[in-house]
Amino acid sequence: GKYPSTRFMGSKAKLLTEIWGVASQFKFDTAVDLFAGSGIVGYMFKAEGKSVISNDYMALSHVFARAMLENSSEKLSANEAAALLEPHHPSDGFVENTFRGLYFSDDDNRLIDTVRANIAALKNPNKHAVALSALIRTCFKKRPRGIFTYVGHRYDDGRKDLVMTFRDQFLDAAGAISQAVFDNGRVHRAHHGDAVSADFGESGLVYIDPPYYSPLSDNEYVRRYHFVEGLARDWSGVEIQQHTLT
């Protein structure tokens, strides 16, 4: 299936043909995507039949990899996705109270809290990852420029993604991410940790796309995406730590 884009800074979605053109010259069964980001390159390796290890220090990248790389079978039906939008479980009101007037409308903030509460109650970890990925993607697409370094809506140019309701965006995202789930017959692993201290045991091809650095521009990933990173960490509860992959 087509990988659902996330507007993630530095995504290599448009360069996959060139990247695979180089990688395909080597013989390997396992690919390590060391700085996974949006996960698009790891997903490409999965589509090419490889076993993939995905790693990133950001929790939202880990959620994407859990949903569409490590997960090879679990999807959300249209009814399951729609049910997540209804108030079935008590909400803590965190987004509504903490981010009022900053990024989304009061109604959308309230809906985010509803979806958060429902996702937290999901027992299946893979469906949990799919649902949370859909929520994160919805927040990206409903935010002008897809970033959270400013408040208000001054960059709202009326494009379709911004006109669509939050509810419709979530249903669309859940469908797109579920469609992207497939099984290539291999085992894949999503890890959340520091690439510098990680110990990868397998031999194979390592794809390295480290974060950009410049003192002259606003290009720090957590600063740009702190709101959706918070949604991901709310679920994962995983601190950045050294991972030994065996």
Coordinates of N, CA and C in Angstrom, one line a residue:
G1 N 0.8 -1.2 0.0 CA 0.0 0.0 0.0 C 0.9 1.2 0.0
K2 N 0.3 2.4 -0.4 CA 1.0 3.6 -0.4 C 1.2 4.1 1.0
Y3 N 2.4 4.6 1.3 CA 2.7 5.1 2.6 C 2.0 6.4 2.8
P4 N 1.3 6.6 3.9 CA 0.6 7.9 4.1 C 1.6 8.9 4.6
S5 N 1.7 10.0 3.9 CA 2.7 11.0 4.2 C 2.3 11.8 5.5
T6 N 3.2 12.3 6.2 CA 3.0 13.0 7.5 C 3.4 14.4 7.5
R7 N 4.0 15.0 6.4 CA 4.6 16.3 6.3 C 5.7 16.4 7.3
F8 N 6.4 15.3 7.5 CA 7.5 15.3 8.5 C 8.7 15.9 7.8
M9 N 9.3 16.9 8.5 CA 10.5 17.6 8.0 C 11.6 16.6 7.6
G10 N 12.1 16.8 6.4 CA 13.2 15.9 5.9 C 12.8 14.6 5.4
S11 N 11.5 14.3 5.2 CA 11.0 13.1 4.7 C 11.6 12.8 3.3
K12 N 12.0 11.6 3.1 CA 12.6 11.2 1.8 C 11.6 10.6 0.8
A13 N 10.4 10.9 1.0 CA 9.3 10.2 0.1 C 9.6 10.4 -1.4
K14 N 10.1 11.6 -1.8 CA 10.3 11.9 -3.2 C 11.7 11.3 -3.7
L15 N 12.5 10.7 -2.8 CA 13.8 10.2 -3.2 C 13.9 8.7 -3.1
L16 N 12.8 8.0 -2.9 CA 12.9 6.6 -2.7 C 13.5 5.8 -3.9
T17 N 13.1 6.3 -5.1 CA 13.7 5.6 -6.3 C 15.2 5.7 -6.3
E18 N 15.7 6.9 -6.0 CA 17.2 7.0 -6.0 C 17.8 6.3 -4.9
I19 N 17.2 6.3 -3.7 CA 17.8 5.6 -2.5 C 17.8 4.1 -2.8
W20 N 16.7 3.5 -3.3 CA 16.7 2.1 -3.6 C 17.6 1.8 -4.7
G21 N 17.8 2.7 -5.7 CA 18.7 2.5 -6.8 C 20.2 2.2 -6.3
V22 N 20.5 2.9 -5.2 CA 21.9 2.7 -4.6 C 21.9 1.4 -3.7
A23 N 20.9 1.3 -2.8 CA 20.8 0.2 -1.9 C 20.7 -1.1 -2.6
S24 N 20.0 -1.2 -3.7 CA 19.8 -2.5 -4.4 C 21.0 -3.1 -5.0
Q25 N 22.1 -2.3 -5.0 CA 23.4 -2.8 -5.5 C 24.1 -3.8 -4.6
F26 N 23.6 -3.7 -3.3 CA 24.2 -4.6 -2.2 C 23.3 -5.8 -1.9
K27 N 24.0 -6.8 -1.4 CA 23.3 -8.0 -1.0 C 23.1 -7.9 0.5
F28 N 21.8 -7.9 1.0 CA 21.5 -7.9 2.4 C 20.1 -8.3 2.6
D29 N 19.9 -8.9 3.8 CA 18.6 -9.4 4.2 C 18.0 -8.4 5.2
T30 N 18.8 -7.7 6.0 CA 18.3 -6.8 7.1 C 18.8 -5.4 6.8
A31 N 17.9 -4.5 6.9 CA 18.2 -3.0 6.8 C 17.9 -2.3 8.1
V32 N 18.8 -1.5 8.5 CA 18.7 -0.7 9.7 C 18.5 0.7 9.3
D33 N 17.3 1.3 9.7 CA 17.0 2.7 9.4 C 17.3 3.4 10.7
L34 N 18.5 4.0 10.9 CA 19.0 4.4 12.2 C 18.4 5.7 12.7
F35 N 18.0 6.6 11.8 CA 17.3 7.8 12.1 C 16.0 7.8 11.3
A36 N 15.0 7.1 11.8 CA 13.9 6.7 11.0 C 13.0 7.9 10.6
G37 N 12.8 8.9 11.5 CA 11.9 10.0 11.1 C 10.5 9.6 10.8
S38 N 10.0 9.9 9.6 CA 8.7 9.5 9.2 C 8.6 8.0 8.9
G39 N 9.7 7.3 8.8 CA 9.7 5.9 8.6 C 9.6 5.5 7.1
I40 N 9.6 6.4 6.2 CA 9.3 6.1 4.8 C 10.4 5.2 4.2
V41 N 11.7 5.4 4.6 CA 12.7 4.6 4.0 C 12.7 3.2 4.5
G42 N 12.4 3.0 5.8 CA 12.3 1.7 6.4 C 11.1 1.0 5.8
Y43 N 10.0 1.7 5.5 CA 8.9 1.1 4.9 C 9.2 0.7 3.5
M44 N 10.0 1.5 2.8 CA 10.5 1.1 1.4 C 11.2 -0.2 1.5
F45 N 12.1 -0.4 2.4 CA 12.9 -1.6 2.6 C 11.9 -2.8 2.8
K46 N 10.9 -2.6 3.7 CA 9.9 -3.6 3.9 C 9.2 -4.0 2.6
A47 N 8.9 -3.0 1.8 CA 8.2 -3.2 0.5 C 9.1 -4.0 -0.4
E48 N 10.4 -3.9 -0.3 CA 11.3 -4.6 -1.1 C 11.7 -5.9 -0.6
G49 N 11.0 -6.4 0.5 CA 11.2 -7.7 1.0 C 12.2 -7.9 2.0
K50 N 12.7 -6.8 2.6 CA 13.8 -6.9 3.6 C 13.2 -7.0 5.0
S51 N 14.0 -7.5 5.9 CA 13.7 -7.4 7.4 C 14.3 -6.1 7.8
V52 N 13.5 -5.3 8.6 CA 13.9 -3.9 8.9 C 13.9 -3.7 10.4
I53 N 14.9 -3.0 10.8 CA 15.0 -2.5 12.2 C 15.0 -1.0 12.1
S54 N 14.0 -0.4 12.7 CA 13.8 1.1 12.7 C 14.1 1.7 14.1
N55 N 14.8 2.8 14.1 CA 15.2 3.4 15.3 C 15.1 4.9 15.2
D56 N 14.6 5.6 16.3 CA 14.6 7.0 16.3 C 14.4 7.4 17.8
Y57 N 14.9 8.6 18.1 CA 14.8 9.1 19.5 C 13.5 9.8 19.7
M58 N 12.7 10.0 18.7 CA 11.4 10.6 18.9 C 10.3 9.5 19.0
A59 N 9.4 9.8 20.0 CA 8.4 8.8 20.2 C 7.4 8.7 19.1
L60 N 7.1 9.8 18.4 CA 6.2 9.7 17.3 C 6.7 8.9 16.2
S61 N 8.0 8.9 15.9 CA 8.6 8.1 14.9 C 8.5 6.6 15.3
H62 N 8.7 6.3 16.6 CA 8.5 5.0 17.1 C 7.1 4.5 16.9
V63 N 6.1 5.4 17.1 CA 4.7 5.0 16.9 C 4.4 4.7 15.4
F64 N 4.9 5.5 14.5 CA 4.8 5.2 13.1 C 5.3 3.8 12.7
A65 N 6.6 3.6 13.2 CA 7.2 2.3 12.9 C 6.5 1.1 13.5
R66 N 5.9 1.3 14.7 CA 5.1 0.2 15.3 C 3.9 -0.1 14.5
A67 N 3.3 1.0 14.0 CA 2.0 0.8 13.2 C 2.2 0.2 11.8
M68 N 3.2 0.6 11.1 CA 3.3 0.3 9.7 C 4.5 -0.5 9.3
L69 N 5.4 -0.7 10.2 CA 6.6 -1.5 10.0 C 6.6 -2.8 10.8
E70 N 6.6 -2.7 12.1 CA 6.6 -3.9 13.0 C 5.3 -4.6 12.9
N71 N 4.2 -3.9 12.8 CA 2.9 -4.4 12.6 C 2.7 -4.9 11.2
S72 N 2.3 -6.1 11.0 CA 2.1 -6.7 9.6 C 0.7 -7.2 9.4
S73 N -0.2 -7.0 10.4 CA -1.5 -7.6 10.1 C -2.7 -6.8 10.7
E74 N -2.5 -6.1 11.8 CA -3.6 -5.4 12.5 C -4.0 -4.1 11.9
K75 N -5.3 -4.0 11.6 CA -5.8 -2.7 11.0 C -7.0 -2.2 11.8
L76 N -7.4 -1.0 11.5 CA -8.7 -0.5 12.1 C -9.8 -0.5 11.0
S77 N -10.9 -1.1 11.3 CA -12.0 -1.1 10.4 C -12.6 0.3 10.5
A78 N -13.5 0.7 9.5 CA -14.1 2.0 9.5 C -15.0 2.1 10.8
N79 N -15.6 1.1 11.2 CA -16.4 1.2 12.4 C -15.6 1.4 13.7
E80 N -14.4 0.7 13.7 CA -13.5 0.8 14.9 C -13.0 2.2 14.9
A81 N -12.6 2.8 13.8 CA -12.1 4.2 13.7 C -13.2 5.2 14.2
A82 N -14.4 5.0 13.7 CA -15.5 5.9 14.0 C -15.8 5.8 15.5
A83 N -15.7 4.6 16.1 CA -16.0 4.5 17.5 C -15.0 5.2 18.4
L84 N -13.7 5.4 17.9 CA -12.7 6.1 18.7 C -13.1 7.6 18.8
L85 N -14.0 8.1 18.0 CA -14.4 9.5 18.0 C -15.5 9.8 19.0
E86 N -16.1 8.8 19.6 CA -17.2 8.9 20.5 C -16.7 8.8 21.9
P87 N -17.3 9.5 22.9 CA -16.9 9.5 24.3 C -17.3 8.3 25.0
H88 N -16.5 7.2 24.8 CA -16.8 5.9 25.5 C -16.1 5.8 26.8
H89 N -15.0 6.6 27.0 CA -14.2 6.5 28.2 C -14.0 7.9 28.8
P90 N -13.8 8.1 30.1 CA -13.6 9.4 30.7 C -12.4 10.1 30.1
S91 N -12.5 11.4 29.9 CA -11.3 12.1 29.3 C -10.7 12.9 30.5
D92 N -9.4 13.0 30.4 CA -8.7 13.9 31.4 C -8.7 15.3 31.1
G93 N -9.1 15.7 29.8 CA -9.2 17.1 29.4 C -7.9 17.8 29.3
F94 N -6.8 17.0 29.2 CA -5.4 17.6 29.2 C -5.2 18.6 28.1
V95 N -5.5 18.1 26.8 CA -5.3 19.0 25.7 C -6.2 20.2 25.7
E96 N -7.5 19.9 26.0 CA -8.5 21.0 26.0 C -8.0 22.1 27.0
N97 N -7.5 21.7 28.2 CA -7.2 22.7 29.2 C -5.8 23.3 29.0
T98 N -4.9 22.5 28.5 CA -3.5 22.9 28.4 C -3.2 23.8 27.2
F99 N -3.9 23.4 26.1 CA -3.5 24.0 24.8 C -4.7 24.9 24.2
R100 N -5.6 25.3 25.1 CA -6.7 26.1 24.7 C -6.2 27.4 23.9
G101 N -6.8 27.6 22.7 CA -6.5 28.8 22.0 C -5.1 28.8 21.3
L102 N -4.4 27.7 21.3 CA -3.0 27.8 20.7 C -3.0 27.2 19.3
Y103 N -3.4 25.9 19.2 CA -3.2 25.2 17.9 C -4.5 24.8 17.2
F104 N -5.5 24.4 18.0 CA -6.7 23.9 17.4 C -7.9 24.6 18.2
S105 N -9.1 24.4 17.6 CA -10.3 25.0 18.2 C -10.6 24.2 19.5
D106 N -11.5 24.8 20.3 CA -11.9 24.1 21.6 C -12.5 22.8 21.3
D107 N -13.4 22.7 20.2 CA -14.0 21.5 19.8 C -13.0 20.4 19.4
D108 N -12.0 20.8 18.6 CA -11.0 19.9 18.2 C -10.2 19.4 19.3
N109 N -9.8 20.3 20.2 CA -9.0 19.9 21.4 C -9.8 18.9 22.2
R110 N -11.1 19.1 22.4 CA -12.0 18.2 23.1 C -12.0 16.8 22.4
L111 N -12.1 16.8 21.1 CA -12.1 15.6 20.4 C -10.8 14.8 20.5
I112 N -9.7 15.6 20.5 CA -8.4 14.9 20.6 C -8.3 14.2 22.0
D113 N -8.9 14.9 23.0 CA -8.9 14.2 24.3 C -9.8 13.0 24.3
T114 N -10.9 13.0 23.6 CA -11.8 11.9 23.5 C -11.1 10.7 22.8
V115 N -10.4 11.0 21.7 CA -9.7 10.0 21.0 C -8.5 9.4 21.9
R116 N -7.8 10.3 22.6 CA -6.7 9.8 23.4 C -7.3 8.8 24.5
A117 N -8.4 9.2 25.1 CA -9.0 8.3 26.1 C -9.4 6.9 25.5
N118 N -9.9 6.9 24.3 CA -10.3 5.7 23.7 C -9.2 4.9 23.3
I119 N -8.1 5.5 22.7 CA -6.9 4.8 22.3 C -6.3 4.1 23.5
A120 N -6.2 4.8 24.7 CA -5.6 4.3 25.9 C -6.3 3.0 26.3
A121 N -7.6 2.9 26.0 CA -8.3 1.7 26.4 C -8.2 0.5 25.5
L122 N -7.5 0.7 24.3 CA -7.4 -0.4 23.4 C -6.4 -1.4 23.9
K123 N -6.8 -2.7 23.8 CA -5.9 -3.8 24.4 C -4.9 -4.3 23.4
N124 N -5.2 -4.2 22.1 CA -4.3 -4.7 21.1 C -3.2 -3.6 20.8
P125 N -1.9 -3.9 21.1 CA -0.9 -2.9 21.0 C -0.7 -2.4 19.5
N126 N -0.9 -3.3 18.6 CA -0.7 -2.9 17.2 C -1.9 -2.0 16.7
K127 N -3.1 -2.3 17.1 CA -4.2 -1.4 16.8 C -4.0 -0.1 17.5
H128 N -3.5 -0.1 18.7 CA -3.2 1.0 19.5 C -2.2 1.9 18.7
A129 N -1.2 1.4 18.1 CA -0.2 2.1 17.3 C -0.8 2.7 16.1
V130 N -1.7 1.9 15.4 CA -2.4 2.4 14.2 C -3.3 3.6 14.5
A131 N -4.0 3.5 15.6 CA -4.9 4.5 16.0 C -4.2 5.8 16.4
L132 N -3.1 5.6 17.2 CA -2.3 6.8 17.6 C -1.6 7.4 16.4
S133 N -1.2 6.6 15.5 CA -0.6 7.2 14.2 C -1.6 8.0 13.5
A134 N -2.8 7.5 13.4 CA -3.9 8.3 12.8 C -4.2 9.6 13.4
L135 N -4.2 9.6 14.8 CA -4.4 10.8 15.5 C -3.3 11.8 15.2
I136 N -2.0 11.3 15.3 CA -0.9 12.2 15.0 C -0.9 12.8 13.6
R137 N -1.2 11.9 12.6 CA -1.3 12.4 11.2 C -2.4 13.4 11.1
T138 N -3.5 13.2 11.8 CA -4.6 14.2 11.7 C -4.2 15.6 12.2
C139 N -3.5 15.5 13.3 CA -3.0 16.8 13.9 C -2.0 17.5 13.0
F140 N -1.2 16.7 12.3 CA -0.3 17.3 11.3 C -1.1 18.0 10.2
K141 N -2.1 17.3 9.7 CA -2.8 17.8 8.5 C -3.8 18.9 8.8
K142 N -4.2 19.0 10.1 CA -5.1 20.1 10.4 C -4.3 21.3 10.9
R143 N -3.0 21.2 10.9 CA -2.2 22.4 11.4 C -1.6 23.0 10.2
P144 N -1.8 24.3 9.9 CA -1.2 25.0 8.8 C 0.4 24.9 8.9
R145 N 1.0 24.4 7.8 CA 2.4 24.1 7.7 C 2.8 22.9 8.5
G146 N 1.9 22.3 9.2 CA 2.2 21.0 9.9 C 3.2 21.1 11.0
I147 N 3.3 22.3 11.6 CA 4.3 22.5 12.7 C 3.7 23.2 13.9
F148 N 4.4 23.2 15.0 CA 3.8 23.7 16.2 C 4.7 24.7 16.9
T149 N 5.4 25.6 16.1 CA 6.3 26.6 16.6 C 5.7 28.0 16.6
Y150 N 4.4 28.0 16.3 CA 3.7 29.3 16.4 C 2.3 29.0 16.8
V151 N 1.6 30.0 17.3 CA 0.2 29.8 17.7 C -0.7 30.5 16.7
G152 N -2.0 30.1 16.8 CA -3.0 30.7 15.9 C -3.0 30.0 14.5
H153 N -3.6 30.7 13.5 CA -3.8 30.1 12.2 C -3.4 31.0 11.1
R154 N -2.4 31.8 11.3 CA -2.0 32.8 10.3 C -1.5 32.2 9.0
Y155 N -1.2 31.0 9.0 CA -0.7 30.3 7.7 C -1.9 29.5 7.0
D156 N -3.1 29.7 7.5 CA -4.2 29.0 6.9 C -4.5 29.6 5.6
D157 N -4.3 28.8 4.5 CA -4.5 29.3 3.1 C -5.7 28.6 2.5
G158 N -6.5 28.0 3.4 CA -7.8 27.4 2.9 C -7.7 26.1 2.1
R159 N -6.5 25.5 2.2 CA -6.4 24.2 1.4 C -7.3 23.2 2.0
K160 N -7.6 22.1 1.2 CA -8.6 21.1 1.6 C -8.3 20.5 2.9
D161 N -7.1 20.2 3.2 CA -6.8 19.5 4.5 C -7.2 20.4 5.7
L162 N -7.2 21.7 5.6 CA -7.5 22.6 6.6 C -9.0 22.8 6.7
V163 N -9.7 22.6 5.6 CA -11.2 22.8 5.6 C -11.9 21.6 6.1
M164 N -11.3 20.4 5.8 CA -11.9 19.1 6.3 C -12.0 19.2 7.8
T165 N -13.1 18.6 8.3 CA -13.2 18.5 9.8 C -12.2 17.6 10.4
F166 N -11.9 17.8 11.7 CA -11.0 16.9 12.4 C -11.5 15.4 12.3
R167 N -12.8 15.3 12.5 CA -13.4 13.9 12.4 C -13.1 13.3 11.1
D168 N -13.4 14.0 10.0 CA -13.1 13.4 8.7 C -11.7 13.1 8.4
Q169 N -10.8 14.0 8.9 CA -9.4 13.8 8.7 C -8.9 12.5 9.5
F170 N -9.5 12.3 10.7 CA -9.1 11.1 11.4 C -9.5 9.9 10.8
L171 N -10.8 9.9 10.3 CA -11.3 8.7 9.6 C -10.4 8.4 8.3
D172 N -10.1 9.4 7.6 CA -9.3 9.3 6.4 C -7.9 8.8 6.8
A173 N -7.3 9.3 7.9 CA -6.0 8.9 8.3 C -6.0 7.4 8.8
A174 N -7.0 7.0 9.5 CA -7.1 5.6 10.0 C -7.2 4.7 8.8
G175 N -8.0 5.1 7.8 CA -8.1 4.2 6.6 C -6.8 4.1 5.8
A176 N -6.1 5.3 5.7 CA -4.8 5.3 4.9 C -3.8 4.4 5.6
I177 N -3.7 4.6 6.9 CA -2.6 3.9 7.7 C -3.0 2.4 7.7
S178 N -4.2 2.0 7.9 CA -4.6 0.6 7.8 C -4.3 0.0 6.5
Q179 N -4.5 0.8 5.4 CA -4.3 0.3 4.1 C -2.8 0.0 3.9
A180 N -1.9 0.8 4.6 CA -0.5 0.7 4.5 C 0.1 -0.5 5.2
V181 N -0.7 -1.2 6.0 CA -0.2 -2.4 6.8 C -0.2 -3.6 5.9
F182 N 0.9 -4.2 5.8 CA 1.1 -5.5 5.0 C 2.1 -6.4 5.6
D183 N 2.1 -7.6 5.2 CA 3.1 -8.6 5.7 C 4.0 -9.0 4.5
N184 N 5.3 -8.8 4.7 CA 6.2 -9.3 3.6 C 6.9 -10.6 4.0
G185 N 6.4 -11.3 5.1 CA 6.9 -12.6 5.5 C 8.1 -12.5 6.4
R186 N 8.5 -11.3 6.8 CA 9.7 -11.2 7.6 C 9.3 -10.5 8.9
V187 N 10.2 -10.6 9.9 CA 10.0 -9.9 11.2 C 10.7 -8.6 11.2
H188 N 10.0 -7.6 11.7 CA 10.6 -6.2 11.8 C 10.5 -5.7 13.2
R189 N 11.4 -4.8 13.5 CA 11.4 -4.3 14.9 C 11.5 -2.7 14.9
A190 N 10.7 -2.1 15.8 CA 10.7 -0.7 15.9 C 11.3 -0.4 17.3
H191 N 12.4 0.4 17.3 CA 13.0 0.8 18.6 C 13.1 2.3 18.8
H192 N 13.0 2.7 20.0 CA 13.0 4.1 20.4 C 14.2 4.3 21.3
G193 N 15.2 4.9 20.7 CA 16.4 5.1 21.5 C 17.4 6.0 20.8
D194 N 18.6 6.2 21.5 CA 19.7 7.1 21.0 C 20.5 6.3 20.0
A195 N 20.6 6.8 18.8 CA 21.3 6.1 17.7 C 22.8 6.0 18.1
V196 N 23.4 7.0 18.8 CA 24.8 7.0 19.1 C 25.2 5.8 20.0
S197 N 24.3 5.5 21.0 CA 24.7 4.5 21.9 C 24.0 3.1 21.7
A198 N 23.2 3.0 20.6 CA 22.5 1.8 20.3 C 23.5 0.8 19.8
D199 N 23.2 -0.5 20.1 CA 24.1 -1.6 19.7 C 23.3 -2.5 18.8
F200 N 23.5 -2.5 17.5 CA 22.8 -3.3 16.6 C 23.5 -4.6 16.3
G201 N 22.9 -5.7 16.6 CA 23.6 -7.0 16.5 C 23.7 -7.6 15.1
E202 N 22.6 -7.3 14.3 CA 22.5 -7.9 13.0 C 23.5 -7.3 12.0
S203 N 24.0 -8.1 11.0 CA 24.7 -7.6 9.9 C 23.7 -7.2 8.8
G204 N 24.1 -6.3 8.0 CA 23.2 -5.9 6.9 C 23.5 -4.5 6.5
L205 N 22.6 -3.9 5.8 CA 22.7 -2.5 5.3 C 22.2 -1.5 6.4
V206 N 23.0 -0.5 6.6 CA 22.6 0.6 7.5 C 22.3 1.9 6.8
Y207 N 21.1 2.4 6.9 CA 20.8 3.7 6.2 C 20.8 4.8 7.3
I208 N 21.7 5.8 7.0 CA 21.9 6.8 8.0 C 21.5 8.2 7.4
D209 N 20.5 8.8 8.0 CA 20.0 10.1 7.6 C 19.9 11.0 8.8
P210 N 21.0 11.4 9.4 CA 20.9 12.2 10.7 C 20.2 13.5 10.5
P211 N 19.8 14.0 11.7 CA 19.1 15.3 11.6 C 19.9 16.4 11.1
Y212 N 19.3 17.4 10.5 CA 20.0 18.6 9.9 C 20.4 19.5 11.1
Y213 N 21.5 20.2 10.9 CA 21.9 21.1 12.0 C 22.3 22.4 11.3
S214 N 21.8 23.5 11.8 CA 22.2 24.9 11.4 C 21.8 25.8 12.5
P215 N 22.7 26.7 13.0 CA 22.4 27.7 14.0 C 21.5 28.8 13.4
L216 N 21.3 28.8 12.1 CA 20.6 29.9 11.5 C 19.2 29.6 11.1
S217 N 18.7 28.4 11.4 CA 17.3 28.1 11.0 C 16.6 27.3 12.1
D218 N 15.3 27.3 12.0 CA 14.4 26.6 13.0 C 14.2 25.2 12.5
N219 N 15.1 24.3 12.8 CA 15.0 22.9 12.3 C 15.2 21.8 13.4
E220 N 14.8 22.2 14.6 CA 14.9 21.2 15.7 C 13.6 20.4 15.7
Y221 N 13.7 19.1 15.6 CA 12.5 18.3 15.4 C 11.5 18.3 16.6
V222 N 12.0 18.2 17.8 CA 11.1 18.2 18.9 C 10.4 19.5 19.1
R223 N 11.1 20.6 18.8 CA 10.5 21.9 18.9 C 9.4 22.1 17.9
R224 N 9.6 21.6 16.7 CA 8.6 21.7 15.6 C 7.4 20.9 15.9
Y225 N 7.6 19.7 16.5 CA 6.6 18.7 16.6 C 6.2 18.4 18.1
H226 N 6.5 19.3 19.0 CA 6.3 19.0 20.4 C 4.9 18.5 20.8
F227 N 3.9 19.1 20.1 CA 2.5 18.7 20.5 C 2.3 17.3 20.2
V228 N 2.6 16.8 18.9 CA 2.3 15.4 18.6 C 3.3 14.5 19.2
E229 N 4.5 15.0 19.5 CA 5.5 14.2 20.2 C 5.0 13.9 21.6
G230 N 4.3 14.9 22.2 CA 3.7 14.7 23.5 C 2.6 13.6 23.5
L231 N 1.8 13.6 22.4 CA 0.7 12.6 22.2 C 1.4 11.2 22.2
A232 N 2.5 11.1 21.5 CA 3.1 9.8 21.3 C 3.8 9.4 22.6
R233 N 4.4 10.3 23.4 CA 5.0 9.9 24.6 C 4.0 9.6 25.7
D234 N 2.9 10.2 25.6 CA 1.8 10.0 26.5 C 1.4 8.5 26.5
W235 N 1.5 7.8 25.4 CA 1.2 6.4 25.2 C 2.5 5.6 25.5
S236 N 3.6 5.9 24.9 CA 4.7 5.0 25.0 C 5.4 4.9 26.4
G237 N 5.4 6.1 27.1 CA 6.0 6.1 28.4 C 7.5 5.6 28.3
V238 N 8.1 5.7 27.2 CA 9.5 5.1 27.0 C 10.5 6.3 27.1
E239 N 11.4 6.2 28.0 CA 12.5 7.2 28.0 C 13.5 6.8 27.0
I240 N 14.2 7.8 26.5 CA 15.3 7.6 25.6 C 16.4 6.9 26.3
Q241 N 16.8 5.7 25.8 CA 17.8 4.9 26.5 C 18.6 4.1 25.5
Q242 N 19.6 3.4 26.0 CA 20.4 2.6 25.1 C 19.6 1.3 24.8
H243 N 19.6 0.9 23.6 CA 18.9 -0.4 23.3 C 20.0 -1.3 22.7
T244 N 20.0 -2.5 23.1 CA 20.8 -3.6 22.6 C 19.9 -4.5 21.8
L245 N 20.2 -4.6 20.5 CA 19.3 -5.4 19.6 C 20.0 -6.7 19.4
T246 N 19.4 -7.8 19.9 CA 20.0 -9.1 19.7 C 19.0 -10.0 19.0

